[in-house]
Amino acid sequence: MATTSIKSSFWKGFRAGLPFIFVIAPFAVLFGIVATEAGLNVAQTLVFSVAVIAGASQFTAVHLLTENTPTVIVIVSALAVNLRMAMYSASLAPYFGGEPLWKRALSAYLIVDQSYALTIVECEEHPKNSSRQNMAFFFGTVLPIVPIWYSCTLFGAWGGQAIPESFAIDFALPITFLAMVGPMLRTAPHMIAAFVSVAGSLLLVNVPYSLGLLVAALFAMSAGAWSEQWLAKRGDVDG
Amino acid sequence: MDNATVWIVIAGLALGSFGLRFVFIGLIGDRALPDWLQRHLRYTAVAVLPGLVAPMVMWPSATEGSPDPARLVAAIATIAVSYFTKNVLFAMATGAATLFIALSVLS
């Protein structure tokens, strides 16, 4: 009985994750192409995707590497893009709590936007499920996503060398990021944060070592948090 | 860029990203994050990515840093489509198509 419910949770997660293949595959191919165009070799590109599994953060690091940014700033900036993973970790923790440490460590490695989003909805909709079922569902969502991320990175890295110069591949990165940002602009504070980020980084573009980006990002985060709080307070007064 | 730097960045990002993902599931358990911290973390991606992309759009390296109308038009088309449709892949396709058309018309 217990085993069947664990298995069915796993396959339920797998089916939920399947459609994301169509989102993950093109991103992974593009990362392979952009990274090899930037000068990484095929092994580095593949290890990057296996070790980090976070598209936006990987693209950020590759871009800053091409700008000759100091190593520490590359790492800090790319990790800043990944700070949301800590938020995902915090929100999954109560649902995975009862599981052994090695399983929690493995699940931590596999937290990506899609596996998090699917699992948190499942856990909240079925509060009576055990932590084993929750984790089985989570591992199910990961099965169609993560191997595709690895393998399509490799295809991109192999194919990247064949793309002609005239293809304006330099602009693939800005287009990718802009396309990712649109859906993030859900609320007014998100838009304010994005605006401060753009204004700040354009004004601070001549600050050495790409530090301008980090400063702009700090201001933008504060602007988002501050305006959220301000709007919430005003809402309390109005309502 | 030299090989050693690339490997250091990969290793640093791998350890750092794992740390960020592991910190609560593995170490802290189910204690809730303070509100102010959650409030800031919510805006990290939207605080970094637009700022990263803005100089690439304004002063593209492919044109040695002089503003390029084709790339500007493509950028505006991409963000508009992604904002209104919430469809990342469709926005990327629109952006790429706009860029190729604009490059052949404007130059």
mmCIF file of N, CA and C in Angstrom, chain A residues 54-112:
data_model
loop_
_atom_site.group_PDB
_atom_site.id
_atom_site.type_symbol
_atom_site.label_atom_id
_atom_site.label_comp_id
_atom_site.label_asym_id
_atom_site.label_seq_id
_atom_site.Cartn_x
_atom_site.Cartn_y
_atom_site.Cartn_z
ATOM 1 N N ALA A 54 21.241 25.886 -13.492
ATOM 2 C CA ALA A 54 20.455 27.111 -13.306
ATOM 3 C C ALA A 54 20.752 28.036 -14.474
ATOM 4 N N GLY A 55 19.849 28.040 -15.451
ATOM 5 C CA GLY A 55 20.103 28.722 -16.717
ATOM 6 C C GLY A 55 20.518 30.176 -16.583
ATOM 7 N N ALA A 56 19.686 30.979 -15.905
ATOM 8 C CA ALA A 56 19.942 32.413 -15.852
ATOM 9 C C ALA A 56 21.303 32.701 -15.225
ATOM 10 N N SER A 57 21.612 31.960 -14.181
ATOM 11 C CA SER A 57 22.868 32.148 -13.477
ATOM 12 C C SER A 57 24.065 31.754 -14.363
ATOM 13 N N GLN A 58 23.899 30.665 -15.120
ATOM 14 C CA GLN A 58 24.972 30.226 -16.021
ATOM 15 C C GLN A 58 25.215 31.247 -17.135
ATOM 16 N N PHE A 59 24.116 31.762 -17.723
ATOM 17 C CA PHE A 59 24.257 32.779 -18.767
ATOM 18 C C PHE A 59 24.954 34.027 -18.214
ATOM 19 N N THR A 60 24.572 34.419 -16.995
ATOM 20 C CA THR A 60 25.185 35.591 -16.367
ATOM 21 C C THR A 60 26.694 35.394 -16.236
ATOM 22 N N ALA A 61 27.093 34.235 -15.721
ATOM 23 C CA ALA A 61 28.511 33.968 -15.504
ATOM 24 C C ALA A 61 29.278 34.001 -16.827
ATOM 25 N N VAL A 62 28.713 33.374 -17.864
ATOM 26 C CA VAL A 62 29.408 33.332 -19.158
ATOM 27 C C VAL A 62 29.563 34.735 -19.727
ATOM 28 N N HIS A 63 28.502 35.547 -19.606
ATOM 29 C CA HIS A 63 28.601 36.911 -20.128
ATOM 30 C C HIS A 63 29.680 37.700 -19.404
ATOM 31 N N LEU A 64 29.693 37.621 -18.067
ATOM 32 C CA LEU A 64 30.679 38.402 -17.313
ATOM 33 C C LEU A 64 32.100 37.897 -17.580
ATOM 34 N N LEU A 65 32.244 36.591 -17.823
ATOM 35 C CA LEU A 65 33.575 36.054 -18.157
ATOM 36 C C LEU A 65 34.106 36.685 -19.445
ATOM 37 N N THR A 66 33.197 36.900 -20.421
ATOM 38 C CA THR A 66 33.659 37.496 -21.681
ATOM 39 C C THR A 66 34.032 38.958 -21.499
ATOM 40 N N GLU A 67 33.560 39.609 -20.424
ATOM 41 C CA GLU A 67 33.882 41.019 -20.180
ATOM 42 C C GLU A 67 35.152 41.165 -19.339
ATOM 43 N N ASN A 68 35.862 40.077 -19.110
ATOM 44 C CA ASN A 68 37.064 40.096 -18.288
ATOM 45 C C ASN A 68 36.818 40.602 -16.872
ATOM 46 N N THR A 69 35.669 40.260 -16.337
ATOM 47 C CA THR A 69 35.332 40.634 -14.963
ATOM 48 C C THR A 69 36.162 39.796 -13.998
ATOM 49 N N PRO A 70 36.593 40.384 -12.857
ATOM 50 C CA PRO A 70 37.329 39.568 -11.882
ATOM 51 C C PRO A 70 36.495 38.368 -11.422
ATOM 52 N N THR A 71 37.195 37.257 -11.177
ATOM 53 C CA THR A 71 36.533 35.986 -10.872
ATOM 54 C C THR A 71 35.517 36.084 -9.740
ATOM 55 N N VAL A 72 35.911 36.773 -8.661
ATOM 56 C CA VAL A 72 35.018 36.865 -7.501
ATOM 57 C C VAL A 72 33.709 37.548 -7.877
ATOM 58 N N ILE A 73 33.796 38.602 -8.680
ATOM 59 C CA ILE A 73 32.580 39.344 -9.065
ATOM 60 C C ILE A 73 31.714 38.482 -9.969
ATOM 61 N N VAL A 74 32.333 37.693 -10.853
ATOM 62 C CA VAL A 74 31.549 36.786 -11.700
ATOM 63 C C VAL A 74 30.732 35.850 -10.804
ATOM 64 N N ILE A 75 31.396 35.252 -9.814
ATOM 65 C CA ILE A 75 30.723 34.272 -8.958
ATOM 66 C C ILE A 75 29.624 34.940 -8.128
ATOM 67 N N VAL A 76 29.947 36.091 -7.531
ATOM 68 C CA VAL A 76 28.951 36.764 -6.681
ATOM 69 C C VAL A 76 27.735 37.184 -7.503
ATOM 70 N N SER A 77 27.967 37.741 -8.701
ATOM 71 C CA SER A 77 26.830 38.195 -9.518
ATOM 72 C C SER A 77 25.958 37.019 -9.944
ATOM 73 N N ALA A 78 26.600 35.933 -10.380
ATOM 74 C CA ALA A 78 25.824 34.774 -10.837
ATOM 75 C C ALA A 78 25.079 34.125 -9.676
ATOM 76 N N LEU A 79 25.700 34.137 -8.482
ATOM 77 C CA LEU A 79 25.000 33.593 -7.310
ATOM 78 C C LEU A 79 23.826 34.484 -6.917
ATOM 79 N N ALA A 80 23.986 35.801 -7.121
ATOM 80 C CA ALA A 80 22.884 36.711 -6.798
ATOM 81 C C ALA A 80 21.642 36.340 -7.606
ATOM 82 N N VAL A 81 21.857 35.973 -8.888
ATOM 83 C CA VAL A 81 20.725 35.551 -9.716
ATOM 84 C C VAL A 81 20.066 34.303 -9.119
ATOM 85 N N ASN A 82 20.867 33.515 -8.405
ATOM 86 C CA ASN A 82 20.383 32.243 -7.860
ATOM 87 C C ASN A 82 19.850 32.320 -6.437
ATOM 88 N N LEU A 83 19.830 33.536 -5.861
ATOM 89 C CA LEU A 83 19.390 33.651 -4.462
ATOM 90 C C LEU A 83 17.985 33.101 -4.241
ATOM 91 N N ARG A 84 17.163 33.131 -5.322
ATOM 92 C CA ARG A 84 15.801 32.632 -5.142
ATOM 93 C C ARG A 84 15.782 31.157 -4.757
ATOM 94 N N MET A 85 16.864 30.425 -5.064
ATOM 95 C CA MET A 85 16.927 29.005 -4.694
ATOM 96 C C MET A 85 16.847 28.836 -3.178
ATOM 97 N N ALA A 86 17.404 29.790 -2.422
ATOM 98 C CA ALA A 86 17.325 29.720 -0.963
ATOM 99 C C ALA A 86 15.870 29.844 -0.515
ATOM 100 N N MET A 87 15.130 30.688 -1.252
ATOM 101 C CA MET A 87 13.718 30.843 -0.934
ATOM 102 C C MET A 87 12.959 29.543 -1.216
ATOM 103 N N TYR A 88 13.281 28.904 -2.338
ATOM 104 C CA TYR A 88 12.638 27.620 -2.659
ATOM 105 C C TYR A 88 12.958 26.589 -1.592
ATOM 106 N N SER A 89 14.243 26.571 -1.184
ATOM 107 C CA SER A 89 14.691 25.615 -0.178
ATOM 108 C C SER A 89 13.905 25.802 1.114
ATOM 109 N N ALA A 90 13.727 27.065 1.509
ATOM 110 C CA ALA A 90 12.987 27.353 2.745
ATOM 111 C C ALA A 90 11.541 26.904 2.623
ATOM 112 N N SER A 91 10.964 27.086 1.428
ATOM 113 C CA SER A 91 9.542 26.777 1.330
ATOM 114 C C SER A 91 9.294 25.272 1.181
ATOM 115 N N LEU A 92 10.286 24.519 0.685
ATOM 116 C CA LEU A 92 10.119 23.062 0.596
ATOM 117 C C LEU A 92 10.480 22.359 1.906
ATOM 118 N N ALA A 93 11.311 22.997 2.727
ATOM 119 C CA ALA A 93 11.856 22.333 3.918
ATOM 120 C C ALA A 93 10.788 21.659 4.793
ATOM 121 N N PRO A 94 9.672 22.332 5.123
ATOM 122 C CA PRO A 94 8.701 21.669 5.988
ATOM 123 C C PRO A 94 8.100 20.402 5.368
ATOM 124 N N TYR A 95 8.045 20.328 4.034
ATOM 125 C CA TYR A 95 7.422 19.170 3.371
ATOM 126 C C TYR A 95 8.385 17.998 3.198
ATOM 127 N N PHE A 96 9.683 18.272 3.262
ATOM 128 C CA PHE A 96 10.685 17.213 3.087
ATOM 129 C C PHE A 96 11.312 16.811 4.422
ATOM 130 N N GLY A 97 10.891 17.485 5.490
ATOM 131 C CA GLY A 97 11.576 17.411 6.789
ATOM 132 C C GLY A 97 11.895 16.019 7.293
ATOM 133 N N GLY A 98 10.963 15.047 7.148
ATOM 134 C CA GLY A 98 11.166 13.747 7.766
ATOM 135 C C GLY A 98 12.156 12.836 7.053
ATOM 136 N N GLU A 99 12.675 13.247 5.918
ATOM 137 C CA GLU A 99 13.496 12.348 5.097
ATOM 138 C C GLU A 99 14.967 12.364 5.523
ATOM 139 N N PRO A 100 15.689 11.252 5.234
ATOM 140 C CA PRO A 100 17.108 11.199 5.625
ATOM 141 C C PRO A 100 17.940 12.287 4.938
ATOM 142 N N LEU A 101 19.068 12.603 5.564
ATOM 143 C CA LEU A 101 19.888 13.722 5.090
ATOM 144 C C LEU A 101 20.349 13.560 3.640
ATOM 145 N N TRP A 102 20.739 12.319 3.255
ATOM 146 C CA TRP A 102 21.274 12.160 1.893
ATOM 147 C C TRP A 102 20.195 12.455 0.854
ATOM 148 N N LYS A 103 18.945 12.094 1.195
ATOM 149 C CA LYS A 103 17.854 12.381 0.267
ATOM 150 C C LYS A 103 17.584 13.875 0.186
ATOM 151 N N ARG A 104 17.680 14.540 1.350
ATOM 152 C CA ARG A 104 17.457 15.983 1.348
ATOM 153 C C ARG A 104 18.569 16.687 0.579
ATOM 154 N N ALA A 105 19.801 16.153 0.706
ATOM 155 C CA ALA A 105 20.916 16.755 -0.032
ATOM 156 C C ALA A 105 20.713 16.570 -1.534
ATOM 157 N N LEU A 106 20.285 15.365 -1.935
ATOM 158 C CA LEU A 106 20.059 15.103 -3.357
ATOM 159 C C LEU A 106 18.928 15.992 -3.892
ATOM 160 N N SER A 107 17.864 16.133 -3.107
ATOM 161 C CA SER A 107 16.756 16.960 -3.581
ATOM 162 C C SER A 107 17.191 18.425 -3.662
ATOM 163 N N ALA A 108 18.052 18.866 -2.735
ATOM 164 C CA ALA A 108 18.532 20.256 -2.780
ATOM 165 C C ALA A 108 19.249 20.518 -4.101
ATOM 166 N N TYR A 109 20.125 19.575 -4.507
ATOM 167 C CA TYR A 109 20.853 19.724 -5.769
ATOM 168 C C TYR A 109 19.888 19.872 -6.942
ATOM 169 N N LEU A 110 18.718 19.222 -6.852
ATOM 170 C CA LEU A 110 17.798 19.168 -7.988
ATOM 171 C C LEU A 110 16.709 20.253 -7.955
ATOM 172 N N ILE A 111 16.818 21.203 -7.034
ATOM 173 C CA ILE A 111 15.827 22.294 -7.030
ATOM 174 C C ILE A 111 16.070 23.215 -8.228
ATOM 175 N N VAL A 112 15.089 23.283 -9.118
ATOM 176 C CA VAL A 112 15.106 24.261 -10.210
ATOM 177 C C VAL A 112 13.725 24.921 -10.220
#
